[in-house]
Coordinates of C-alpha atoms in Angstrom, one line a residue:
Chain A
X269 CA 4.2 -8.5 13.2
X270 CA 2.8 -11.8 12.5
X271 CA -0.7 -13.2 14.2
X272 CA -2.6 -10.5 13.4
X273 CA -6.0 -11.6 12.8
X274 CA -8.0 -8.6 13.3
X275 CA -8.5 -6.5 9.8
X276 CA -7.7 -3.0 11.1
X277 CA -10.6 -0.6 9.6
X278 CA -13.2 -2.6 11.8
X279 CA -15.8 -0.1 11.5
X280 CA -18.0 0.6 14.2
X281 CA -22.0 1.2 13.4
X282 CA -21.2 -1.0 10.0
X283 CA -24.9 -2.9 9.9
X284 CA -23.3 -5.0 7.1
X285 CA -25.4 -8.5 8.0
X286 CA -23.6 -11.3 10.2
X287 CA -23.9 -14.2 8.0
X288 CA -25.2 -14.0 3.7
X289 CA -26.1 -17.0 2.8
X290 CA -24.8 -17.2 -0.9
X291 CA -27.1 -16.6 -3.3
X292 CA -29.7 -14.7 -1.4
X293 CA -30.5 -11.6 -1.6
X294 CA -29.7 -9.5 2.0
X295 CA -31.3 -6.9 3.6
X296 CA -30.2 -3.7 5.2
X297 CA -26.9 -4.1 3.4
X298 CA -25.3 -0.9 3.9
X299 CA -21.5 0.3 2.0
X300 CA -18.0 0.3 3.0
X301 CA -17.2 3.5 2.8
X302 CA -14.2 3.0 0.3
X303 CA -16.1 0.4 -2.0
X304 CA -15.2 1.3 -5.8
X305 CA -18.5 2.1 -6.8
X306 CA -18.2 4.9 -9.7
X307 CA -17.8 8.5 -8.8
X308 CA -20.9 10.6 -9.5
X309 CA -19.7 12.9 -12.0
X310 CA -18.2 16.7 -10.9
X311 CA -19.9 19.9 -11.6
X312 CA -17.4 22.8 -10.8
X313 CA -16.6 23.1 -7.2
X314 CA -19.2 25.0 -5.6
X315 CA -17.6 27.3 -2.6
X316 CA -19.1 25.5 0.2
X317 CA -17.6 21.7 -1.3
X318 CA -14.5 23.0 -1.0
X319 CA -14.9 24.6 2.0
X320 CA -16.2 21.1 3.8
X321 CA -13.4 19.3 2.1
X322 CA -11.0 22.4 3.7
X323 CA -12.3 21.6 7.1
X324 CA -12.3 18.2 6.8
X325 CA -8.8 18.2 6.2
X326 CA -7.9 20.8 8.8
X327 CA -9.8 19.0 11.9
X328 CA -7.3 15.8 10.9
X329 CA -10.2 13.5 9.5
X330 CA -10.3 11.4 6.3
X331 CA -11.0 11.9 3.0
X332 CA -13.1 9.1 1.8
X333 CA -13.5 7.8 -2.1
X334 CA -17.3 9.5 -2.9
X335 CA -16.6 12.8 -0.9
X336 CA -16.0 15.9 -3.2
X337 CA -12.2 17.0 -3.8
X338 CA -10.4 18.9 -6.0
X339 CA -9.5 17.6 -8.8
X340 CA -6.0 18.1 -8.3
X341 CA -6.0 16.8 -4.5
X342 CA -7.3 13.5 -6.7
X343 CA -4.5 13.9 -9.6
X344 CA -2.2 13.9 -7.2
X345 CA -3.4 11.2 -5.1
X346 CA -3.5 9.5 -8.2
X347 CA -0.4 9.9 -9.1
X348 CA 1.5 9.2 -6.2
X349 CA -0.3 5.5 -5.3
X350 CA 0.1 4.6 -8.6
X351 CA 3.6 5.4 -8.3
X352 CA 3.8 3.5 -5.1
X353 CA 1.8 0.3 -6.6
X354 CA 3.8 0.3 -9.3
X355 CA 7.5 0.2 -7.2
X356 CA 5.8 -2.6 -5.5
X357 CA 5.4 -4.8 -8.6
X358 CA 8.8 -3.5 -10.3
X359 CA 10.6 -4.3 -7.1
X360 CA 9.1 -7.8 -7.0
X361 CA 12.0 -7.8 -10.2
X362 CA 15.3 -7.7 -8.4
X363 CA 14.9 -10.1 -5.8
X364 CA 12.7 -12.5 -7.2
X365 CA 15.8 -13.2 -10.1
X366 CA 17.2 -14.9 -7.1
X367 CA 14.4 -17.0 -6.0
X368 CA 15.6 -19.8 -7.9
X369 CA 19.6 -19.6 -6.4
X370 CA 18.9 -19.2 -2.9
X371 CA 21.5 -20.8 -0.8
X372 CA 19.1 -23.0 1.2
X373 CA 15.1 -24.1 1.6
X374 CA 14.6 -21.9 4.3
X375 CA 16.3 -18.7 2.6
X376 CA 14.4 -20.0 -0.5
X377 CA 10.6 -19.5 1.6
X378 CA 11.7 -16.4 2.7
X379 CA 12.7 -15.3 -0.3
X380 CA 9.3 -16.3 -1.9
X381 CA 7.1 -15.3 0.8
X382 CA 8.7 -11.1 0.7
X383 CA 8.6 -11.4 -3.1
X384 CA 5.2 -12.2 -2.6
X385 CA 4.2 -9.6 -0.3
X386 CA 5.9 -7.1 -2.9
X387 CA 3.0 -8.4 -5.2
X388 CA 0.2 -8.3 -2.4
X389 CA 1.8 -4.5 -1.6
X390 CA 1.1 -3.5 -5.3
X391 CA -2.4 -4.8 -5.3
X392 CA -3.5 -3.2 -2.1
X393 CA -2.1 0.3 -3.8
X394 CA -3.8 -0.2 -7.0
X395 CA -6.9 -0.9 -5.2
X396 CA -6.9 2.1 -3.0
X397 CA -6.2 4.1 -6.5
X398 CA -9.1 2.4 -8.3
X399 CA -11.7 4.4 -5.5
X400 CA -10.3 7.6 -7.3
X401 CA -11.4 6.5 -10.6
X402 CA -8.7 5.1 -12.1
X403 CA -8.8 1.7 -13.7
X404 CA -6.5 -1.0 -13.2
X405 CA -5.7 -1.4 -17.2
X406 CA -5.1 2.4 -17.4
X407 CA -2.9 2.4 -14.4
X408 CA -1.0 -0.7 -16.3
X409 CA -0.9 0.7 -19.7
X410 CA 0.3 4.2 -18.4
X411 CA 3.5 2.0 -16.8
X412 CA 4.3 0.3 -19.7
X413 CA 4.3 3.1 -21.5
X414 CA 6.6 5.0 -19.0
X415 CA 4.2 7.4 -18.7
X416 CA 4.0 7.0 -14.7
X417 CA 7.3 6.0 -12.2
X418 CA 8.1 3.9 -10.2
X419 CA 10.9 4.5 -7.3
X420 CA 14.3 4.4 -9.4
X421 CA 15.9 2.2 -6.2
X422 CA 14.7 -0.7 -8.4
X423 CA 16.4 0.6 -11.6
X424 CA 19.9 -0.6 -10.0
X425 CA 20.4 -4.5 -9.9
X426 CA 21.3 -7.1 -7.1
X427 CA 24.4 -8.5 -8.0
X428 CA 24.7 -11.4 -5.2
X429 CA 22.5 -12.9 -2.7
X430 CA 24.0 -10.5 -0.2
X431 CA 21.8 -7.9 -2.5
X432 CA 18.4 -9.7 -0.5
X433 CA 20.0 -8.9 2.4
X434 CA 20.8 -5.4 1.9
X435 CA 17.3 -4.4 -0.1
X436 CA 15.4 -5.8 3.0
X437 CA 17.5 -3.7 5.9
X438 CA 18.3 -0.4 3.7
X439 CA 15.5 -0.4 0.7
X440 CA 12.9 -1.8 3.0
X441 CA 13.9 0.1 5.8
X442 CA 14.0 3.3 4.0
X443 CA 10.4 2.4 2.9
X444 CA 9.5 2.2 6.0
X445 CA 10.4 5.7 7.0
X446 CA 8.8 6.6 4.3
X447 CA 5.3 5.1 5.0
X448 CA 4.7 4.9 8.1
X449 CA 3.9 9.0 7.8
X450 CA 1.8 7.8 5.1
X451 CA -0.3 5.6 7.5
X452 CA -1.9 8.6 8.6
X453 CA -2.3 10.2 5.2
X454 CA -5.3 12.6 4.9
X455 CA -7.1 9.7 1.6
X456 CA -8.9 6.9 3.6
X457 CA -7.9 4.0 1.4
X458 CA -4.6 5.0 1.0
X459 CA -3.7 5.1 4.8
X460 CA -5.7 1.9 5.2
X461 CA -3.1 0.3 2.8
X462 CA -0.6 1.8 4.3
X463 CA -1.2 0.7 7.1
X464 CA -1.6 -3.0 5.9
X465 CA 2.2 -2.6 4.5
X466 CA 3.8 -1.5 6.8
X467 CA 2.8 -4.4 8.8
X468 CA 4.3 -6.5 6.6
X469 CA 7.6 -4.6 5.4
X470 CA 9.1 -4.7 9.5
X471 CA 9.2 -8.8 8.1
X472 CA 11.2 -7.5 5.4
X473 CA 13.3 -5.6 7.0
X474 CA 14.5 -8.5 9.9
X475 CA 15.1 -11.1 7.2
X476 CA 17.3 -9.4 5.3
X477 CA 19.0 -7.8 8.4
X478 CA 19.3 -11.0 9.5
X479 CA 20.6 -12.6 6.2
X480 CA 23.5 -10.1 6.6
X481 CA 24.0 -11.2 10.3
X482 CA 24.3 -14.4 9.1
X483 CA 27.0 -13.6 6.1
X484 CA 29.3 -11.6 8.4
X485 CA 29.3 -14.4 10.7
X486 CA 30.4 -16.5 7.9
X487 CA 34.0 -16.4 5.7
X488 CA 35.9 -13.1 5.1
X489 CA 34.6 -13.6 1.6
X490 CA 30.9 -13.1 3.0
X491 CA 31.7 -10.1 4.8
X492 CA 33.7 -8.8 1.9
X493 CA 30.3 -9.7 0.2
X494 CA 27.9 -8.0 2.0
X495 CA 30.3 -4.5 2.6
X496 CA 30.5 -4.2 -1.0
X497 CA 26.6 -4.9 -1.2
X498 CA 26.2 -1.8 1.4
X499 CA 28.7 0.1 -0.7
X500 CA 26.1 -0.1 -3.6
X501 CA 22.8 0.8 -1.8
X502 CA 23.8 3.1 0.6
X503 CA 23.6 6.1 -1.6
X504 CA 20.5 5.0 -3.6
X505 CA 18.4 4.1 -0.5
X506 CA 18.9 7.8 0.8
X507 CA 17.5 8.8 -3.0
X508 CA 14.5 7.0 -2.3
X509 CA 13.7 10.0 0.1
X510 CA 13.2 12.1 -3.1
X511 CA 15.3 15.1 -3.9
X512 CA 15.8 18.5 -1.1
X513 CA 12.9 19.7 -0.2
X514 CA 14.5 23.3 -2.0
X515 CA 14.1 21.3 -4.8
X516 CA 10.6 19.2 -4.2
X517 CA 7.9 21.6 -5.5
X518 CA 4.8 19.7 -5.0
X519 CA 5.9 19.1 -1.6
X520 CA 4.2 22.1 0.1
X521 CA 1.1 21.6 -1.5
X522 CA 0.8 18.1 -1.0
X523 CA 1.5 18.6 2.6
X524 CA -1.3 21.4 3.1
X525 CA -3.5 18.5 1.6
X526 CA -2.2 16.1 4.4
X527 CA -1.3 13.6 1.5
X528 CA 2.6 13.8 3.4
X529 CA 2.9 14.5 6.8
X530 CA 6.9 14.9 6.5
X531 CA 9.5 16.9 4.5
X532 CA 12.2 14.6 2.5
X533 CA 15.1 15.8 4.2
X534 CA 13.2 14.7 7.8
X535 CA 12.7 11.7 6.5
X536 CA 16.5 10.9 5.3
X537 CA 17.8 12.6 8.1
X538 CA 15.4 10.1 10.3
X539 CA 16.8 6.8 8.1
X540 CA 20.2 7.8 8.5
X541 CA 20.3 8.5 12.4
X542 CA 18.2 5.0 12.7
X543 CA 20.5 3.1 10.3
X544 CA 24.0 4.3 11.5
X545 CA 23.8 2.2 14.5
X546 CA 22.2 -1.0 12.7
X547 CA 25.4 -0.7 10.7
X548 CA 27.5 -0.9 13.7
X549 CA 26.1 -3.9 15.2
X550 CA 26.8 -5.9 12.1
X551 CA 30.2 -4.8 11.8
X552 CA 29.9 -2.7 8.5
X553 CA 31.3 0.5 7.1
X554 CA 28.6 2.8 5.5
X555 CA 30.3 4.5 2.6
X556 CA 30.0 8.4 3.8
X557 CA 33.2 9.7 5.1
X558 CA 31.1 12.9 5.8
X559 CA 29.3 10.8 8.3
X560 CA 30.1 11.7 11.7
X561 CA 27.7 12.3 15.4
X562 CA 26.7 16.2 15.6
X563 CA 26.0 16.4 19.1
X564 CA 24.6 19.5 18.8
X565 CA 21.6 18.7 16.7
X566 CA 21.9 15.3 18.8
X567 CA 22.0 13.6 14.8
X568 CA 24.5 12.4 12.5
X569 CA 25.9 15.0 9.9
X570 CA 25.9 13.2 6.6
X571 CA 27.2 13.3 2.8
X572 CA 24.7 15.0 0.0
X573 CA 23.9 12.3 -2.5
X574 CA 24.9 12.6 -6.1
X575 CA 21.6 14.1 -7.5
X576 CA 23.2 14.3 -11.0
X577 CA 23.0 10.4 -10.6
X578 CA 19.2 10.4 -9.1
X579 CA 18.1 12.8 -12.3
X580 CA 19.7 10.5 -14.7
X581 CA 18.1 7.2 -13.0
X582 CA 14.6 9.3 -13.0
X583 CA 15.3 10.0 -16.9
X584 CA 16.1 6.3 -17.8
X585 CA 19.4 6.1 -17.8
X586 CA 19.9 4.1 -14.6
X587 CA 21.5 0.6 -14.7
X588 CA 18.0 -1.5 -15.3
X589 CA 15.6 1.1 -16.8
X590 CA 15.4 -0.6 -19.7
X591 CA 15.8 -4.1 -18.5
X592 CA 13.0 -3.7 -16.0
X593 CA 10.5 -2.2 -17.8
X594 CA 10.6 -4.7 -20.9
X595 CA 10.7 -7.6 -18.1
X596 CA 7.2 -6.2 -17.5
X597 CA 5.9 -5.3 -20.3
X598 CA 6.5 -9.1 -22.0
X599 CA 4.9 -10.8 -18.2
X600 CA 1.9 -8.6 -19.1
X601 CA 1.9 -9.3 -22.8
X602 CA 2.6 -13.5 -21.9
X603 CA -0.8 -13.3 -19.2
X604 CA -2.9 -12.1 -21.9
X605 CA -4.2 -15.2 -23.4
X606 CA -4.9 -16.1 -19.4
X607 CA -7.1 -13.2 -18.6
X608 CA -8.7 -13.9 -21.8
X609 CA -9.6 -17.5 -21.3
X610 CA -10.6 -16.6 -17.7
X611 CA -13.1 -14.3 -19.1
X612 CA -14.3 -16.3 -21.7
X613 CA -14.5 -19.4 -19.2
X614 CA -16.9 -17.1 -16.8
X615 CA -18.5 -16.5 -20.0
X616 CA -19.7 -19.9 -20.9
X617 CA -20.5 -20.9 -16.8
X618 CA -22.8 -18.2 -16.5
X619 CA -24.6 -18.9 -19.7
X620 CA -24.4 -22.5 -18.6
X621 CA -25.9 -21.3 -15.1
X622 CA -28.4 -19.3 -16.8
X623 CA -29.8 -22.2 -18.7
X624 CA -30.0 -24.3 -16.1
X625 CA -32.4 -21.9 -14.2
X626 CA -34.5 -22.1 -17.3
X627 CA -34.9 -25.9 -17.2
Chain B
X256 CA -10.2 -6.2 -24.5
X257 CA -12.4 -6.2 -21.4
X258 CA -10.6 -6.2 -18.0
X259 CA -12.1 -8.2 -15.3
X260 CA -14.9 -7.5 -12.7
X261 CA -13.8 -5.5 -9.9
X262 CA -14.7 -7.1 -7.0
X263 CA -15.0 -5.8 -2.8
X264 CA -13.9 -7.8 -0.4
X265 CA -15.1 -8.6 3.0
X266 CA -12.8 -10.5 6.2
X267 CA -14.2 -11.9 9.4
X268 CA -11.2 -11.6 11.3
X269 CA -12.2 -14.4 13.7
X270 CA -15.5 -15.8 15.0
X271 CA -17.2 -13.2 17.2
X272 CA -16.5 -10.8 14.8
X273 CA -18.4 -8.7 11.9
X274 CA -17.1 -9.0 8.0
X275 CA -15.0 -6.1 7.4
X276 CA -14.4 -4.3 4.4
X277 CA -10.7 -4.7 3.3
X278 CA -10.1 -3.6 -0.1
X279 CA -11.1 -4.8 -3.6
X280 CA -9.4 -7.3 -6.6
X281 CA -9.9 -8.1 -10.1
X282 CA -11.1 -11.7 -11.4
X283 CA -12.7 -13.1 -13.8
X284 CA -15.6 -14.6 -11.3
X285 CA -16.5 -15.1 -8.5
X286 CA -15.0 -18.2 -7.5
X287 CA -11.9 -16.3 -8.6
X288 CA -12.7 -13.6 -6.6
X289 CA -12.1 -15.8 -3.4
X290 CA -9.1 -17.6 -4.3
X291 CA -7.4 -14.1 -5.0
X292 CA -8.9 -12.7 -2.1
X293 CA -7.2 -15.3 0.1
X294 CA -3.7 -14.7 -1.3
X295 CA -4.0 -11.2 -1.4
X296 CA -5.8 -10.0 1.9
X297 CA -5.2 -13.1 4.2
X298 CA -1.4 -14.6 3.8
X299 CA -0.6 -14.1 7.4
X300 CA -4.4 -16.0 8.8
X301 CA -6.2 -12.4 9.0
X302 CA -9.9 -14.3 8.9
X303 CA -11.7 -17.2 9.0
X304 CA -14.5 -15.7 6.3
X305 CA -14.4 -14.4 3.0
X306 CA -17.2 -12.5 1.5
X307 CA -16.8 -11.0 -2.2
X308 CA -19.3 -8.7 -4.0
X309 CA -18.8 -8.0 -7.2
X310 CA -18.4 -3.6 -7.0
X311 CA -21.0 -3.1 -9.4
X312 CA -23.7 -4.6 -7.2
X313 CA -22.9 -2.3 -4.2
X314 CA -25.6 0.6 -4.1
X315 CA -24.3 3.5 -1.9
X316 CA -25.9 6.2 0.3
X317 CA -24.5 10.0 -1.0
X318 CA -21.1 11.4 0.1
X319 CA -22.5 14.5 0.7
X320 CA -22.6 15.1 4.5
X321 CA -25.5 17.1 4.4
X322 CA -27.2 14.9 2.2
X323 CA -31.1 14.5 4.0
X324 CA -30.3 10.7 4.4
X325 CA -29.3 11.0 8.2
X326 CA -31.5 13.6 9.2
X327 CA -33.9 11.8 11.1
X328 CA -31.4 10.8 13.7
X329 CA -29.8 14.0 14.0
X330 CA -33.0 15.7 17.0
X331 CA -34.1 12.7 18.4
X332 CA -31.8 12.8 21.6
X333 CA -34.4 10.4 23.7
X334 CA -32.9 7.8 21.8
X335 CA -29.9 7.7 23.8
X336 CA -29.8 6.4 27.7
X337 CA -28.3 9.7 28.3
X338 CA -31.2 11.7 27.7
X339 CA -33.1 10.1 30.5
X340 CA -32.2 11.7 34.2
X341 CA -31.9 8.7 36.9
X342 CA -31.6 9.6 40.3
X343 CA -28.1 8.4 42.0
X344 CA -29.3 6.7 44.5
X345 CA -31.2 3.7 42.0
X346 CA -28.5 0.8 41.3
X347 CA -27.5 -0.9 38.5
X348 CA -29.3 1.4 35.5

């Protein structure tokens, strides 16, 4: 959706002042509600904290960064956005390999431009985790030391540029039933994010919907191309939903919590009965010979994944793991000597400033 | 070693309009602050401003609804138009 100018959380009542002029002090300045100022430390949860955050919850209003919660409404907040922010910047990895072999200028800016919103996607994440109390560097370290996920859809690789296509109308697509739920997520920040991405993913979706339109237009080579693309992500792209919800135990609770608004299966069941027609109109096959109209439940009855697969992808063993991981950890490792200088260069021009003032 | 300033950032969507908080950003200072800000919060022309404050200069009223802050407000009804009875029959109040 493109022309947007309006920044979405305009808050009504804000008496933030119309114009500061830098470097003087302003008065009456009053807080954003999800600024990451630090979190006054916890006693134990008195009843009637936990009772406000209960209703707050239950009357379908927001949690916002400096209200009490429990602390395991806020480790699992945690958890999942970092998990989220970190997909973002692993799955900047697939595509962006292909960056510099696009077939043309124009698939070449589009390319860079998604790859780019992939980084923008991760940085809104991390900064609606950072109003929890988690710090960017621990959120980092914690990836590259596996200790937190990311979604294992970017463990597999993309073999040919018919792989852009197919990430943007499956991948991105099934992020998008994923998240737009999330847009109305019971965490403030989080749903503000959301809410920003989504936005931005229906882009991602079109282009590579439209890349695909473009191959199967093209030589029975490019349609052979992008089939066999389709024939790779199809099953992966319904893992993203997560496992059954039989087998999702943190799902009840973190519905209760209004963190998701939506069971897994739902959610596939929703990508599937919106994809099979996409599929039509461009002329492919989706590789699920289970997958036929019920017009009884007025949805299409489809295959079960192979969850042995997802389990082994989850535990490392997926084609990339490896591959994408040390890609990361050797970008971080290769910036360091940039954040340093950075530092030490805002070091020396505020000293510089300070001893100006003096003269 | 030390991880950069966390900074909030502020968009005025177009003219006419108040600086709204969007989200916050790492750099190293300020200056840095805005060029990030732009490529992070702005890449399809969502403002025509860009404030940035670094986080740790933000001072912030108590979560706590009951916290005495907004008392004041909370009997003073004749503060609204509302409060005040008009007969029908005067225009244009």
């Amino acid at each position: 959706m493109p022309g947007k100018t309006v920044p979405e959380e305009a808050a009504p009542g804000k008496t933030v002042p119309e114009e500061a002029v830098p470097g003087k002090t302003v008065p009456g300045k009053t807080v954003p509600e999800e600024t990451t100022v630090p979190e006054e430390t916890q006693a134990a949860a008195p009843g009637d904290l936990q009772e406000h955050f209960e209703a707050t919850i239950a009357r379908g209003a927001r949690i916002e960064p400096r209200d009490w919660m429990p602390d395991a409404y806020r480790a699992t907040l945690v958890r999942q956005i970092a998990q989220h922010a970190h997909s973002e910047i692993i799955g900047m990895q697939p595509e962006g390999n292909w960056i510099t072999r696009a077939p043309s200028l124009r698939r070449k800016a589009i390319l860079l431009a998604k790859v780019q919103d992939e980084a923008g996607h991760g940085l809104y994440l991390y900064s609606a985790c950072e109003t929890l109390g988690a710090s960017r560097e621990e959120l980092t370290s914690l990836l590259l030391a596996g200790r937190q996920k990311y979604s294992s859809i970017f463990n597999y690789p993309a073999l040919s540029y018919a792989d852009v296509g197919t990430i943007g109308w499956l991948v991105d697509g099934a992020a998008i039933c994923n998240q737009v739920p999330l847009c109305r997520t019971s965490y403030g920040p989080y749903g503000r994010a959301m809410i920003r991405i989504c936005k931005e993913e229906s882009f991602h979706q079109r282009q590579g919907y439209e890349l695909l339109m473009t191959m199967m237009r093209g030589t029975g080579e490019q349609r052979a191309m992008v089939q066999e693309s389709v024939n790779r992500f199809w099953w992966p792209s319904l893992m993203m939903f997560g496992p059954p919800d039989a087998d999702s135990p943190n799902s009840a609770r973190s519905m209760a919590w209004g963190i998701k608004r939506n069971g897994n299966d739902e959610l596939r069941q929703r990508f599937v009965d919106m994809t099979v027609p996409q599929a039509e109109a461009l002329g492919v096959t989706l590789p699920d010979p289970g997958l036929r109209w019920n017009a009884e439940r007025e949805s299409y009855d489809f295959g079960e994944p192979d969850w042995s697969e997802f389990t082994a992808v989850l535990r490392g063993e997926g084609p990339c793991n490896a591959q994408r991981l040390a890609h990361r950890r050797r970008a971080h490792a290769d910036g360091a000597w940039v954040r340093e200088a950075a530092l030490a260069f805002a070091g020396k021009t505020a000293l510089a400033t300070a001893g100006a003032d003096h003269d | 070693m030390t991880e950069w300033p966390l900074y909030e950032v502020f968009v005025r969507g177009k003219r006419g309009l108040n600086h709204v908080h969007v989200g916050s950003l790492h750099a190293s200072d300020d200056q840095m602050a805005i060029r990030n800000a732009r490529d992070v919060y702005t890449r399809r022309n969502e403002g025509v401003s860009i404030w940035v404050v670094r986080s740790d200069a933000i001072t912030a009223s108590s979560p706590d609804e009951k916290d005495p802050l907004f008392a004041p407000s909370g009997d003073k009804v004749y503060r609204h138009p509302t409060f005040y009875e008009i007969p029908d029959n005067v225009p244009h109040m």
